[in-house]
Short mmCIF file of C-alpha atoms in Angstrom, two decimals:
data_model
loop_
_atom_site.label_atom_id
_atom_site.label_comp_id
_atom_site.label_asym_id
_atom_site.label_seq_id
_atom_site.Cartn_x
_atom_site.Cartn_y
_atom_site.Cartn_z
CA UNK A 1 -160.64 22.43 -82.01
CA UNK A 2 -162.66 19.46 -82.12
CA UNK A 3 -165.34 19.48 -79.28
CA UNK A 4 -165.46 15.86 -79.26
CA UNK A 5 -161.57 15.39 -78.53
CA UNK A 6 -161.53 18.54 -76.36
CA UNK A 7 -160.70 17.54 -72.46
CA UNK A 8 -161.99 20.93 -71.36
CA UNK A 9 -165.41 19.99 -73.49
CA UNK A 10 -165.45 16.55 -72.08
CA UNK A 11 -165.25 17.61 -68.66
CA UNK A 12 -167.62 20.15 -68.40
CA UNK A 13 -170.01 17.75 -69.95
CA UNK A 14 -169.14 14.72 -67.70
CA UNK A 15 -167.69 15.16 -64.20
CA UNK A 16 -165.81 12.06 -64.26
CA UNK A 17 -163.57 13.44 -67.04
CA UNK A 18 -160.16 14.38 -65.68
CA UNK A 19 -157.70 17.05 -67.41
CA UNK A 20 -154.24 15.37 -68.79
CA UNK A 21 -152.46 14.09 -65.57
CA UNK A 22 -149.39 15.85 -67.13
CA UNK A 23 -151.14 19.22 -66.19
CA UNK A 24 -150.56 19.46 -62.54
CA UNK A 25 -152.40 21.97 -60.04
CA UNK A 26 -149.01 23.93 -60.00
CA UNK A 27 -149.01 24.57 -63.55
CA UNK A 28 -152.79 25.60 -63.79
CA UNK A 29 -152.83 28.05 -60.45
CA UNK A 30 -149.56 29.96 -62.41
CA UNK A 31 -151.97 31.06 -64.58
CA UNK A 32 -153.34 33.15 -62.31
CA UNK A 33 -150.57 34.85 -61.68
CA UNK A 34 -149.67 36.41 -65.08
CA UNK A 35 -151.68 36.42 -68.08
CA UNK A 36 -147.49 36.11 -69.61
CA UNK A 37 -147.74 32.80 -67.64
CA UNK A 38 -151.20 31.27 -68.76
CA UNK A 39 -150.01 32.41 -72.31
CA UNK A 40 -146.29 30.31 -72.11
CA UNK A 41 -147.88 27.23 -71.34
CA UNK A 42 -149.32 24.25 -73.64
CA UNK A 43 -152.32 23.71 -71.39
CA UNK A 44 -152.94 27.37 -70.81
CA UNK A 45 -153.27 27.94 -74.32
CA UNK A 46 -155.59 25.12 -74.87
CA UNK A 47 -157.62 25.82 -71.98
CA UNK A 48 -157.75 30.05 -72.27
CA UNK A 49 -158.27 29.28 -76.05
CA UNK A 50 -161.37 27.16 -74.63
CA UNK A 51 -162.50 29.89 -72.38
CA UNK A 52 -162.48 32.57 -75.33
CA UNK A 53 -164.74 30.08 -77.57
CA UNK A 54 -167.33 29.86 -75.04
CA UNK A 55 -167.08 33.80 -74.73
CA UNK A 56 -167.53 33.94 -78.65
CA UNK A 57 -164.23 35.84 -78.93
CA UNK A 58 -161.95 32.85 -79.80
CA UNK A 59 -160.52 35.02 -82.94
CA UNK A 60 -157.92 37.14 -80.46
CA UNK A 61 -156.03 33.54 -79.51
CA UNK A 62 -156.69 32.70 -82.71
CA UNK A 63 -155.05 35.49 -84.73
CA UNK A 64 -152.37 35.56 -81.93
CA UNK A 65 -151.61 32.21 -81.92
CA UNK A 66 -151.66 32.64 -86.13
CA UNK A 67 -149.29 35.65 -86.30
CA UNK A 68 -146.78 33.21 -83.84
CA UNK A 69 -146.90 30.91 -86.97
CA UNK A 70 -146.73 33.41 -89.42
CA UNK A 71 -143.00 34.96 -87.64
CA UNK A 72 -141.67 31.11 -88.15
CA UNK A 73 -142.03 31.72 -91.96
CA UNK A 74 -139.03 31.68 -94.24
CA UNK A 75 -140.15 31.57 -97.26
CA UNK A 76 -140.99 34.82 -98.74
CA UNK A 77 -143.66 33.23 -101.42
CA UNK A 78 -145.25 31.52 -98.05
CA UNK A 79 -144.92 34.53 -96.21
CA UNK A 80 -147.33 36.60 -99.11
CA UNK A 81 -149.75 33.93 -99.42
CA UNK A 82 -150.26 33.88 -95.55
CA UNK A 83 -150.03 37.15 -95.26
CA UNK A 84 -153.21 37.52 -97.75
CA UNK A 85 -155.05 34.52 -95.98
CA UNK A 86 -154.72 36.41 -92.56
CA UNK A 87 -155.84 39.39 -93.57
CA UNK A 88 -159.13 38.06 -95.35
CA UNK A 89 -159.83 35.78 -92.06
CA UNK A 90 -159.01 38.68 -88.98
CA UNK A 91 -158.01 42.08 -90.73
CA UNK A 92 -160.63 42.68 -93.47
CA UNK A 93 -163.70 44.70 -92.21
CA UNK A 94 -166.68 42.06 -92.31
CA UNK A 95 -164.31 39.07 -92.37
CA UNK A 96 -165.34 36.06 -91.01
CA UNK A 97 -163.22 36.24 -87.67
CA UNK A 98 -162.62 40.00 -87.72
CA UNK A 99 -160.45 41.63 -84.46
CA UNK A 100 -160.88 45.03 -83.10
CA UNK A 101 -158.12 47.01 -84.17
CA UNK A 102 -157.90 50.85 -85.22
CA UNK A 103 -158.12 51.70 -88.33
CA UNK A 104 -154.85 53.65 -88.73
CA UNK A 105 -153.67 49.48 -87.57
CA UNK A 106 -155.48 48.20 -90.24
CA UNK A 107 -154.14 50.42 -93.00
CA UNK A 108 -150.53 49.90 -92.03
CA UNK A 109 -151.45 45.76 -92.39
CA UNK A 110 -152.57 46.58 -96.16
CA UNK A 111 -149.64 48.79 -96.80
CA UNK A 112 -147.07 46.35 -95.69
CA UNK A 113 -149.03 42.80 -97.00
CA UNK A 114 -148.44 43.76 -100.62
CA UNK A 115 -144.52 42.91 -99.04
CA UNK A 116 -144.54 41.30 -96.18
CA UNK A 117 -142.07 40.91 -93.64
CA UNK A 118 -141.85 38.63 -90.30
CA UNK A 119 -143.39 41.65 -87.93
CA UNK A 120 -146.20 43.03 -90.75
CA UNK A 121 -148.55 41.98 -88.38
CA UNK A 122 -146.96 42.81 -84.83
CA UNK A 123 -148.73 45.68 -83.79
CA UNK A 124 -152.22 43.86 -84.70
CA UNK A 125 -150.82 41.20 -82.71
CA UNK A 126 -150.08 43.42 -79.77
CA UNK A 127 -153.67 44.92 -79.59
CA UNK A 128 -154.92 41.79 -79.57
CA UNK A 129 -152.67 40.42 -76.89
CA UNK A 130 -153.43 43.76 -74.84
CA UNK A 131 -157.44 42.66 -75.44
CA UNK A 132 -157.28 39.26 -73.97
CA UNK A 133 -154.99 39.92 -70.98
CA UNK A 134 -157.18 43.48 -69.89
CA UNK A 135 -160.37 42.62 -70.76
CA UNK A 136 -161.33 38.34 -70.95
CA UNK A 137 -158.21 37.26 -68.70
CA UNK A 138 -159.76 38.71 -65.73
CA UNK A 139 -163.24 37.40 -66.69
CA UNK A 140 -161.57 33.89 -67.35
CA UNK A 141 -159.36 33.49 -63.77
CA UNK A 142 -163.37 34.06 -61.78
CA UNK A 143 -165.15 31.81 -64.45
CA UNK A 144 -166.56 28.29 -63.75
CA UNK A 145 -164.28 26.47 -66.29
CA UNK A 146 -161.35 27.94 -64.56
CA UNK A 147 -162.43 27.07 -60.91
CA UNK A 148 -163.67 23.65 -61.78
CA UNK A 149 -160.47 23.08 -63.70
CA UNK A 150 -158.41 23.82 -60.65
CA UNK A 151 -160.87 21.35 -58.15
CA UNK A 152 -160.32 19.23 -60.54
CA UNK A 153 -156.35 18.68 -60.68
CA UNK A 154 -156.52 18.87 -56.54
CA UNK A 155 -154.35 16.67 -54.86
CA UNK A 156 -156.26 14.08 -53.17
CA UNK A 157 -156.40 14.66 -49.70
CA UNK A 158 -157.26 11.30 -48.52
#
């Protein structure tokens, strides 16, 4: 996400900036009802990713989104290439954006990427999702970022 183009970043720097007009208070408020509702919306993903970046744990959402894209790859050749990239970026020990998964899940992935299927990262994706839901999501809901966003999109009472 390019910081110059990110409306969340602009909003945090300049209070006169407004979120997209099609983001409603109703949608943003629903994010507090469940993690699933947050993750199911376009702006929910964007805002949550921006929060995780501020928290220095955006590798989780990036991995989760990369897995969602990976599952849609039809070509075996493309799947092999993408599986190797995902491994190098997120799974390999000491990788640039290493995610927090157990060693047995990591070993299963290593075996599976030799002939990857659309589900070879599924267990790791579930673990990452659980980390985000249990750890980061409650902090997100209490964060200044989310609270300010809700205030910014409050309907005018005048």
